[in-house]
């Protein structure tokens, strides 16, 4: 069977911990979208590993697959694999032949466009990894796929078409001199060909490429368990998120089918677990109706969108939760839990269960609030509106919960749900009841053992 893990908010919900928690029963972990914009930290046998592309299960001896819906930067991939090998691990990673390749000019273009948009305060706040430009070329039918790296003639033909186009975009549209950019080789067909052909040879020599859909279907037919690991979250989904402040892929459950080649029926027959952080964080621009505030550095878009009413509380939660980006190190904006957002995410992905993370971070507060509904133009809304402009106008109607004390969270995790403070349980049960979805797991600390497990999906 499959279990699909989906971020229900804006990314950084702690998906990696839940993948890890249920990972023992898994044979294969497949990512279905995104690239090295994601970041997760895995602790294995006392060692900490920071990964952005290699699926976390690969650290624990599982087969890790990057599905066709991913965009793969081979520089990052091989850096991560080499580092893991130097540290004594031998990760088994397979890459979909249909996955698109992030080429050096994609990163450059990501930077140029963000810079341009920042002149009018319109930047998305991307991770700068070239994600958007790569998906643009995929949709524009001018991309380079992993399978193309294995065939020198095809690779050269594709590069000879696309690279001069990108050079022209830089020079004629953005009016920049390619030779004065940090990485002029990114726009040189021969340089890109040499480097990426070498990656192709390595993919081939190490037998790393697969037809992902066929590979995963065969795995399931053999009775093995497959976990489909989403990166990012629902509200930065290109279709169901707050466009244009989104990433360029589908972190929602539909993406698990299109991004792996498994059918929607196979994904739907399994479990779909929505990962919920007990409060809200956001890196990058865009509205956040339950934002607590905390002007941090030059967080893009903050001046326009941020309410900034309770900076001290936001700073407290940010420090307690270690809310700094894994990939970029940027401090995250902080808000209260947003129920209209979660109702939207639950509908889009059809969660069969949820996992609520970081409940411990809120311990010690006198009062914990949630945005229960929104008011938009005098009307009460239970779910998110479809346009970002409407969402920016939504005012959250808050509900208040009595806070809960710090306890020994490791003990609580061992004893089980009943060991949680009463007020924390009231909070969990409110979320379950509003989403009509049971909490399969409750994260009460960063360690592997600090999760209360109520349901084993496999
Ligand atoms: P991109 O994916 O780098 O193009 O960035 C687009 C938007 O998605 C920006 O607001 C990023 O901050 C956000 N984003 C991308 N990846 C992550 C992630 O792993 N966690 C949280 N936000 C992310």
Coordinates of C-alpha atoms and ligand atoms in Angstrom, one line a residue:
X1 CA 0.0 0.0 0.0
X2 CA 1.0 3.7 -0.1
X3 CA 1.0 6.4 2.6
X4 CA 1.2 9.9 1.2
X5 CA 2.6 12.7 3.4
X6 CA 1.3 16.2 2.6
X7 CA 2.2 19.5 4.2
X8 CA -1.1 21.2 5.1
X9 CA 0.2 24.7 5.6
X10 CA 3.1 26.6 4.1
X11 CA 5.9 24.0 4.3
X12 CA 8.1 23.3 7.3
X13 CA 5.4 21.4 9.2
X14 CA 7.8 18.7 10.2
X15 CA 7.0 16.2 7.5
X16 CA 10.4 14.6 7.7
X17 CA 9.8 13.5 11.3
X18 CA 6.6 11.8 10.4
X19 CA 8.2 10.2 7.3
X20 CA 10.8 8.9 9.7
X21 CA 8.3 7.8 12.3
X22 CA 6.4 5.6 10.0
X23 CA 9.5 4.7 7.9
X24 CA 10.3 1.5 9.6
X25 CA 7.5 -0.3 7.8
X26 CA 8.4 1.2 4.4
X27 CA 10.4 -0.4 1.6
X28 CA 10.6 2.6 -0.7
X29 CA 10.2 6.4 -0.1
X30 CA 9.4 8.4 -3.2
X31 CA 9.3 12.2 -3.5
X32 CA 6.8 13.4 -6.1
X33 CA 7.6 17.2 -6.5
X34 CA 10.0 20.0 -5.8
X35 CA 13.7 19.9 -5.8
X36 CA 16.5 21.2 -3.6
X37 CA 14.3 24.0 -2.3
X38 CA 13.1 21.5 0.4
X39 CA 15.2 21.0 3.4
X40 CA 15.0 18.3 6.1
X41 CA 17.2 17.4 9.0
X42 CA 17.4 13.7 9.9
X43 CA 19.0 12.3 13.0
X44 CA 20.2 8.7 12.6
X45 CA 22.2 6.8 15.2
X46 CA 23.1 10.1 16.9
X47 CA 24.3 11.7 13.7
X48 CA 22.6 14.7 12.1
X49 CA 22.1 14.9 8.4
X50 CA 20.8 18.0 6.5
X51 CA 19.3 17.0 3.2
X52 CA 17.5 18.9 0.5
X53 CA 17.1 16.3 -2.3
X54 CA 17.9 12.8 -1.1
X55 CA 14.7 11.3 0.5
X56 CA 15.2 10.9 4.2
X57 CA 14.4 7.2 4.1
X58 CA 17.6 6.6 2.1
X59 CA 19.6 7.3 5.2
X60 CA 17.9 4.4 6.9
X61 CA 18.6 1.9 4.2
X62 CA 15.4 2.3 2.3
X63 CA 15.3 2.8 -1.4
X64 CA 14.7 6.6 -2.1
X65 CA 13.1 7.6 -5.4
X66 CA 12.9 11.1 -6.9
X67 CA 9.8 10.9 -9.0
X68 CA 9.1 12.4 -12.4
X69 CA 7.3 15.4 -10.8
X70 CA 10.6 16.4 -9.2
X71 CA 13.2 18.8 -10.6
X72 CA 16.7 17.5 -10.0
X73 CA 19.9 19.5 -9.7
X74 CA 22.6 16.8 -10.1
X75 CA 25.2 19.1 -8.5
X76 CA 23.2 19.1 -5.3
X77 CA 22.2 15.4 -5.6
X78 CA 25.8 14.1 -6.0
X79 CA 27.1 16.5 -3.3
X80 CA 24.6 15.0 -0.9
X81 CA 25.3 11.5 -1.9
X82 CA 29.1 12.0 -1.8
X83 CA 28.8 13.6 1.7
X84 CA 26.7 10.7 2.9
X85 CA 29.2 8.2 1.5
X86 CA 32.1 10.0 3.2
X87 CA 30.1 9.6 6.4
X88 CA 29.9 5.9 5.9
X89 CA 26.4 5.5 4.4
X90 CA 25.5 4.0 1.1
X91 CA 22.2 5.5 0.1
X92 CA 20.2 3.8 -2.6
X93 CA 18.7 6.7 -4.7
X94 CA 16.8 6.2 -8.0
X95 CA 15.9 9.1 -10.2
X96 CA 13.0 9.2 -12.6
X97 CA 14.1 9.4 -16.2
X98 CA 11.2 11.7 -16.7
X99 CA 12.2 14.1 -14.0
X100 CA 13.4 17.5 -15.2
X101 CA 16.9 18.7 -14.7
X102 CA 17.8 22.1 -13.0
X103 CA 20.5 23.6 -15.2
X104 CA 22.9 26.3 -14.1
X105 CA 21.0 29.0 -16.0
X106 CA 17.8 28.2 -14.1
X107 CA 19.3 29.4 -10.9
X108 CA 20.7 32.5 -12.5
X109 CA 17.2 33.3 -14.0
X110 CA 15.5 32.7 -10.6
X111 CA 17.8 35.3 -9.1
X112 CA 17.4 37.9 -11.9
X113 CA 13.6 37.7 -11.8
X114 CA 13.4 38.0 -8.0
X115 CA 15.8 41.0 -8.2
X116 CA 13.6 42.6 -10.8
X117 CA 10.4 42.0 -8.9
X118 CA 12.0 43.3 -5.7
X119 CA 12.2 46.8 -7.3
X120 CA 8.4 46.9 -6.9
X121 CA 8.3 44.8 -3.7
X122 CA 6.7 41.9 -5.7
X123 CA 9.3 39.2 -5.1
X124 CA 8.1 35.8 -4.1
X125 CA 11.0 35.2 -1.8
X126 CA 12.1 32.0 -3.6
X127 CA 14.9 29.8 -2.3
X128 CA 16.9 30.8 -5.4
X129 CA 17.4 27.2 -6.4
X130 CA 16.0 27.7 -10.0
X131 CA 12.8 25.8 -9.2
X132 CA 10.3 28.1 -11.0
X133 CA 12.4 28.5 -14.2
X134 CA 12.9 24.7 -14.5
X135 CA 9.2 24.0 -14.2
X136 CA 8.6 26.8 -16.7
X137 CA 10.8 25.0 -19.2
X138 CA 9.1 21.7 -18.5
X139 CA 5.7 23.3 -19.3
X140 CA 7.2 25.1 -22.2
X141 CA 8.4 21.8 -23.7
X142 CA 12.0 23.0 -23.8
X143 CA 13.3 21.2 -20.7
X144 CA 16.0 18.7 -20.3
X145 CA 15.1 15.5 -18.5
X146 CA 17.2 13.1 -16.5
X147 CA 16.9 10.5 -19.3
X148 CA 18.4 13.0 -21.7
X149 CA 21.6 13.2 -19.8
X150 CA 22.3 9.6 -20.7
X151 CA 22.2 10.2 -24.5
X152 CA 24.9 12.7 -25.6
X153 CA 23.1 13.5 -29.0
X154 CA 19.8 14.2 -27.3
X155 CA 21.4 16.3 -24.6
X156 CA 23.4 18.4 -27.1
X157 CA 20.3 18.9 -29.3
X158 CA 18.2 20.1 -26.3
X159 CA 20.9 22.4 -25.0
X160 CA 21.6 23.9 -28.4
X161 CA 17.9 24.9 -28.6
X162 CA 17.4 26.2 -25.0
X163 CA 20.7 27.8 -24.0
X164 CA 20.8 30.5 -26.7
X165 CA 17.2 31.3 -25.9
X166 CA 18.1 31.9 -22.3
X167 CA 21.1 34.0 -23.3
X168 CA 18.8 36.1 -25.4
X169 CA 16.3 36.5 -22.5
X170 CA 19.1 37.8 -20.3
X171 CA 20.5 40.2 -22.8
X172 CA 17.4 41.3 -24.7
X173 CA 14.7 41.2 -22.1
X174 CA 16.6 41.9 -18.9
X175 CA 19.2 44.0 -20.6
X176 CA 22.1 42.4 -18.8
X177 CA 25.6 41.3 -20.1
X178 CA 25.9 37.6 -19.7
X179 CA 29.7 37.9 -19.4
X180 CA 29.3 40.1 -16.3
X181 CA 27.1 37.6 -14.5
X182 CA 28.6 35.5 -11.7
X183 CA 28.2 32.4 -13.7
X184 CA 28.6 33.2 -17.4
X185 CA 29.3 29.5 -18.2
X186 CA 25.7 28.8 -17.3
X187 CA 24.9 30.3 -20.8
X188 CA 27.6 28.3 -22.7
X189 CA 26.3 25.2 -24.5
X190 CA 29.7 23.4 -24.4
X191 CA 30.3 24.1 -20.7
X192 CA 26.8 22.9 -19.7
X193 CA 27.1 19.9 -22.0
X194 CA 30.4 18.8 -20.6
X195 CA 29.3 19.0 -16.9
X196 CA 25.9 17.5 -17.4
X197 CA 27.0 14.7 -19.7
X198 CA 29.4 13.7 -16.9
X199 CA 26.4 13.6 -14.5
X200 CA 24.7 11.4 -17.1
X201 CA 27.6 9.0 -17.2
X202 CA 27.5 8.7 -13.4
X203 CA 23.8 8.1 -13.4
X204 CA 24.4 5.3 -15.9
X205 CA 27.4 3.8 -14.2
X206 CA 25.6 3.6 -10.9
X207 CA 22.4 2.4 -12.5
X208 CA 20.4 5.2 -10.8
X209 CA 17.7 6.0 -13.3
X210 CA 14.3 4.4 -13.4
X211 CA 10.9 4.6 -15.0
X212 CA 9.4 5.7 -11.7
X213 CA 5.8 4.7 -12.3
X214 CA 6.8 1.2 -13.5
X215 CA 9.3 0.8 -10.7
X216 CA 6.9 1.9 -8.0
X217 CA 4.0 -0.2 -9.4
X218 CA 6.1 -3.3 -9.4
X219 CA 7.2 -2.5 -5.8
X220 CA 3.5 -2.4 -4.8
X221 CA 2.6 -5.5 -6.7
X222 CA 5.3 -7.4 -4.8
X223 CA 3.5 -6.4 -1.6
X224 CA 6.0 -3.8 -0.5
X225 CA 5.1 -0.6 1.2
X226 CA 5.7 2.8 -0.5
X227 CA 5.7 6.2 1.2
X228 CA 5.0 9.2 -1.1
X229 CA 6.7 12.1 0.5
X230 CA 5.5 15.6 -0.4
X231 CA 7.8 18.6 0.0
X232 CA 6.6 22.2 0.8
X233 CA 2.9 22.6 1.6
X234 CA -0.7 23.1 0.4
X235 CA -0.7 26.9 0.6
X236 CA 2.4 27.1 -1.7
X237 CA 0.9 24.6 -4.2
X238 CA 0.9 26.2 -7.6
X239 CA -2.8 25.4 -8.1
X240 CA -4.3 25.4 -4.6
X241 CA -2.0 27.8 -2.9
X242 CA -1.8 31.6 -2.7
X243 CA -0.6 32.3 -6.2
X244 CA 1.8 33.9 -7.1
X245 CA 3.5 33.4 -3.7
X246 CA 3.8 29.7 -4.4
X247 CA 6.4 27.2 -5.4
X248 CA 5.9 25.8 -9.0
X249 CA 4.7 22.3 -8.2
X250 CA 1.9 20.4 -6.6
X251 CA 2.6 19.4 -3.0
X252 CA -1.0 18.3 -2.6
X253 CA -2.1 14.7 -2.9
X254 CA -3.0 14.9 -6.6
X255 CA 0.7 15.6 -7.2
X256 CA 1.5 12.2 -5.6
X257 CA -0.1 10.5 -8.6
X258 CA 1.1 12.8 -11.4
X259 CA 4.5 13.1 -9.9
X260 CA 5.2 9.4 -9.5
X261 CA 3.3 7.6 -12.3
X262 CA 1.1 5.7 -9.8
X263 CA -2.6 6.1 -10.6
X264 CA -4.9 8.3 -8.5
X265 CA -6.7 5.1 -7.5
X266 CA -3.5 3.6 -6.0
X267 CA -2.8 6.8 -4.1
X268 CA -6.4 7.1 -3.0
X269 CA -6.5 3.5 -1.8
X270 CA -3.8 4.3 0.6
X271 CA -3.7 6.7 3.5
X272 CA -3.1 10.5 3.0
X273 CA -1.7 12.1 6.1
X274 CA -1.8 15.9 6.4
X275 CA 1.0 17.3 8.5
X276 CA -0.1 20.2 10.7
X277 CA 2.2 22.4 12.7
X278 CA 0.5 23.5 15.9
X279 CA 1.0 27.1 14.9
X280 CA 2.0 28.7 11.6
X281 CA 5.2 29.8 9.9
X282 CA 6.0 31.2 6.6
X283 CA 9.2 32.0 4.7
X284 CA 8.8 34.3 1.8
X285 CA 6.1 36.8 0.9
X286 CA 2.3 36.7 0.9
X287 CA -0.6 37.3 3.3
X288 CA -0.9 35.5 6.7
X289 CA -4.2 36.5 8.4
X290 CA -3.3 34.9 11.7
X291 CA 0.2 36.5 11.7
X292 CA 1.5 37.3 15.1
X293 CA 4.1 39.7 13.8
X294 CA 7.8 40.1 14.5
X295 CA 9.5 42.2 11.9
X296 CA 12.6 40.1 11.1
X297 CA 15.3 41.6 9.0
X298 CA 14.1 42.3 5.5
X299 CA 11.5 39.5 5.2
X300 CA 10.2 40.1 1.7
X301 CA 6.6 41.4 1.6
X302 CA 6.5 41.8 5.4
X303 CA 6.0 45.6 5.4
X304 CA 2.9 45.2 3.3
X305 CA 1.4 42.1 4.7
X306 CA 2.6 41.8 8.3
X307 CA 0.4 42.9 11.1
X308 CA 3.3 43.0 13.6
X309 CA 1.0 43.3 16.6
X310 CA 2.7 40.8 18.8
X311 CA 6.3 40.8 17.9
X312 CA 7.4 39.5 21.3
X313 CA 5.2 36.5 21.2
X314 CA 6.3 35.8 17.6
X315 CA 10.0 36.0 18.6
X316 CA 9.4 33.7 21.5
X317 CA 7.7 31.0 19.3
X318 CA 10.4 31.4 16.6
X319 CA 13.1 30.8 19.1
X320 CA 11.3 27.9 20.9
X321 CA 10.5 26.2 17.6
X322 CA 13.9 26.9 16.0
X323 CA 12.0 28.5 13.1
X324 CA 14.7 29.3 10.7
X325 CA 14.8 28.0 7.1
X326 CA 16.8 24.7 6.6
X327 CA 17.9 25.7 3.1
X328 CA 18.2 29.5 3.4
X329 CA 18.6 30.1 7.2
X330 CA 15.9 32.8 6.9
X331 CA 13.9 33.6 10.0
X332 CA 10.3 32.4 9.5
X333 CA 7.3 34.6 10.0
X334 CA 5.0 33.3 12.8
X335 CA 1.3 33.1 13.2
X336 CA -1.4 31.3 15.1
X337 CA -3.0 28.1 13.7
X338 CA -5.3 28.9 10.8
X339 CA -8.4 26.7 10.6
X340 CA -9.8 28.0 7.3
X341 CA -6.5 27.1 5.8
X342 CA -6.6 23.6 7.2
X343 CA -10.2 23.0 6.1
X344 CA -9.1 24.0 2.6
X345 CA -6.0 21.6 2.7
X346 CA -8.1 18.8 4.1
X347 CA -10.6 19.1 1.2
X348 CA -7.9 19.4 -1.5
X349 CA -6.0 16.3 -0.4
X350 CA -8.6 14.3 1.3
X351 CA -6.6 13.6 4.5
X352 CA -7.4 10.3 6.1
X353 CA -5.4 11.3 9.1
X354 CA -3.4 14.2 10.4
X355 CA -0.2 14.5 12.4
X356 CA 0.1 17.6 14.7
X357 CA 3.7 18.7 15.3
X358 CA 5.4 21.0 17.7
X359 CA 2.7 21.0 20.3
X360 CA 5.5 21.3 22.9
X361 CA 6.6 24.7 21.4
X362 CA 3.4 26.3 22.6
X363 CA 3.7 25.0 26.2
X364 CA 4.1 27.6 28.9
X365 CA 1.9 30.2 27.1
X366 CA -1.0 31.5 29.1
X367 CA -3.3 31.5 26.2
X368 CA -3.1 29.8 22.7
X369 CA -5.3 31.2 19.9
X370 CA -6.5 29.8 16.7
X371 CA -8.0 31.6 13.7
X372 CA -11.4 29.8 13.7
X373 CA -13.0 31.5 10.7
X374 CA -12.4 34.6 8.6
X375 CA -14.5 37.6 7.9
X376 CA -14.3 38.9 4.3
X377 CA -16.5 41.9 3.3
X378 CA -18.8 41.3 6.2
X379 CA -19.2 37.6 5.5
X380 CA -18.0 34.8 7.7
X381 CA -15.9 32.2 5.8
X382 CA -15.0 28.7 7.1
X383 CA -12.4 28.1 4.3
X384 CA -9.9 30.1 2.3
X385 CA -11.0 32.2 -0.6
X386 CA -9.5 31.4 -4.0
X387 CA -7.6 34.6 -4.7
X388 CA -4.7 35.9 -2.8
X389 CA -6.1 39.5 -2.9
X390 CA -9.3 38.2 -1.2
X391 CA -7.2 36.2 1.3
X392 CA -5.2 39.3 2.1
X393 CA -8.4 41.1 3.0
X394 CA -9.6 38.3 5.4
X395 CA -9.6 39.1 9.0
X396 CA -9.2 36.1 11.3
X397 CA -11.9 35.5 14.0
X398 CA -9.9 34.0 16.9
X399 CA -10.8 31.4 19.4
X400 CA -8.9 31.2 22.6
X401 CA -7.6 28.1 24.5
X402 CA -6.1 28.0 27.9
X403 CA -2.4 27.2 27.7
X404 CA -0.7 24.1 28.9
X405 CA 2.4 23.6 31.0
X406 CA 5.8 22.2 30.1
X407 CA 6.0 18.5 30.9
X408 CA 8.6 15.9 30.3
X409 CA 7.7 15.4 26.7
X410 CA 9.8 12.2 26.2
X411 CA 7.8 10.6 29.1
X412 CA 4.5 11.8 27.6
X413 CA 5.5 10.3 24.3
X414 CA 6.2 7.0 25.9
X415 CA 3.1 7.0 28.1
X416 CA 0.8 8.0 25.2
X417 CA -2.0 10.4 24.5
X418 CA -3.5 10.4 28.0
X419 CA -0.3 11.7 29.4
X420 CA -0.7 15.0 27.6
X421 CA -1.9 18.0 29.7
X422 CA -5.7 18.4 29.6
X423 CA -5.6 21.7 27.8
X424 CA -3.3 20.4 25.1
X425 CA -5.7 17.5 24.5
X426 CA -8.6 20.0 24.2
X427 CA -6.6 21.8 21.5
X428 CA -5.9 18.5 19.6
X429 CA -9.5 17.4 19.9
X430 CA -10.7 20.8 18.6
X431 CA -8.5 20.4 15.4
X432 CA -9.7 16.8 14.9
X433 CA -13.3 17.7 15.2
X434 CA -13.1 20.8 13.0
X435 CA -11.3 18.8 10.2
X436 CA -13.3 15.6 10.9
X437 CA -10.0 13.8 10.7
X438 CA -8.3 11.8 13.5
X439 CA -4.8 12.7 14.7
X440 CA -2.6 9.7 14.0
X441 CA 0.4 11.2 15.6
X442 CA 1.3 14.2 17.9
X443 CA 4.8 15.6 17.8
X444 CA 6.0 16.8 21.2
X445 CA 9.7 17.3 20.5
X446 CA 12.4 17.1 17.8
X447 CA 13.7 13.6 18.7
X448 CA 12.6 10.5 17.0
X449 CA 11.0 9.2 20.2
X450 CA 9.2 12.4 21.0
X451 CA 6.0 11.6 19.1
X452 CA 2.8 10.2 20.5
X453 CA 1.7 7.5 18.0
X454 CA -2.0 6.7 18.0
X455 CA -2.3 5.0 14.6
X456 CA 0.0 3.0 12.4
X457 CA -1.0 3.6 8.8
X458 CA 0.8 0.6 7.3
Ligands
LIG1 P1 10.8 28.3 -4.7 O1 10.2 27.0 -4.5 O2 12.3 28.4 -4.4 O3 10.5 28.8 -6.1 O4 10.1 29.4 -3.8 C1 8.7 29.7 -3.9 C2 8.1 29.9 -2.6 O5 8.0 28.7 -1.9 C3 8.9 30.9 -1.6 O6 7.9 31.6 -0.9 C4 9.6 29.9 -0.8 O7 10.0 30.5 0.5 C5 8.6 28.8 -0.6 N1 9.3 27.5 -0.3 C6 9.9 26.7 -1.2 N2 10.4 25.6 -0.6 C7 10.0 25.7 0.7 C8 10.1 24.8 1.8 O8 10.7 23.7 1.7 N3 9.6 25.2 2.9 C9 8.9 26.4 3.0 N4 8.7 27.3 2.0 C10 9.3 26.9 0.8

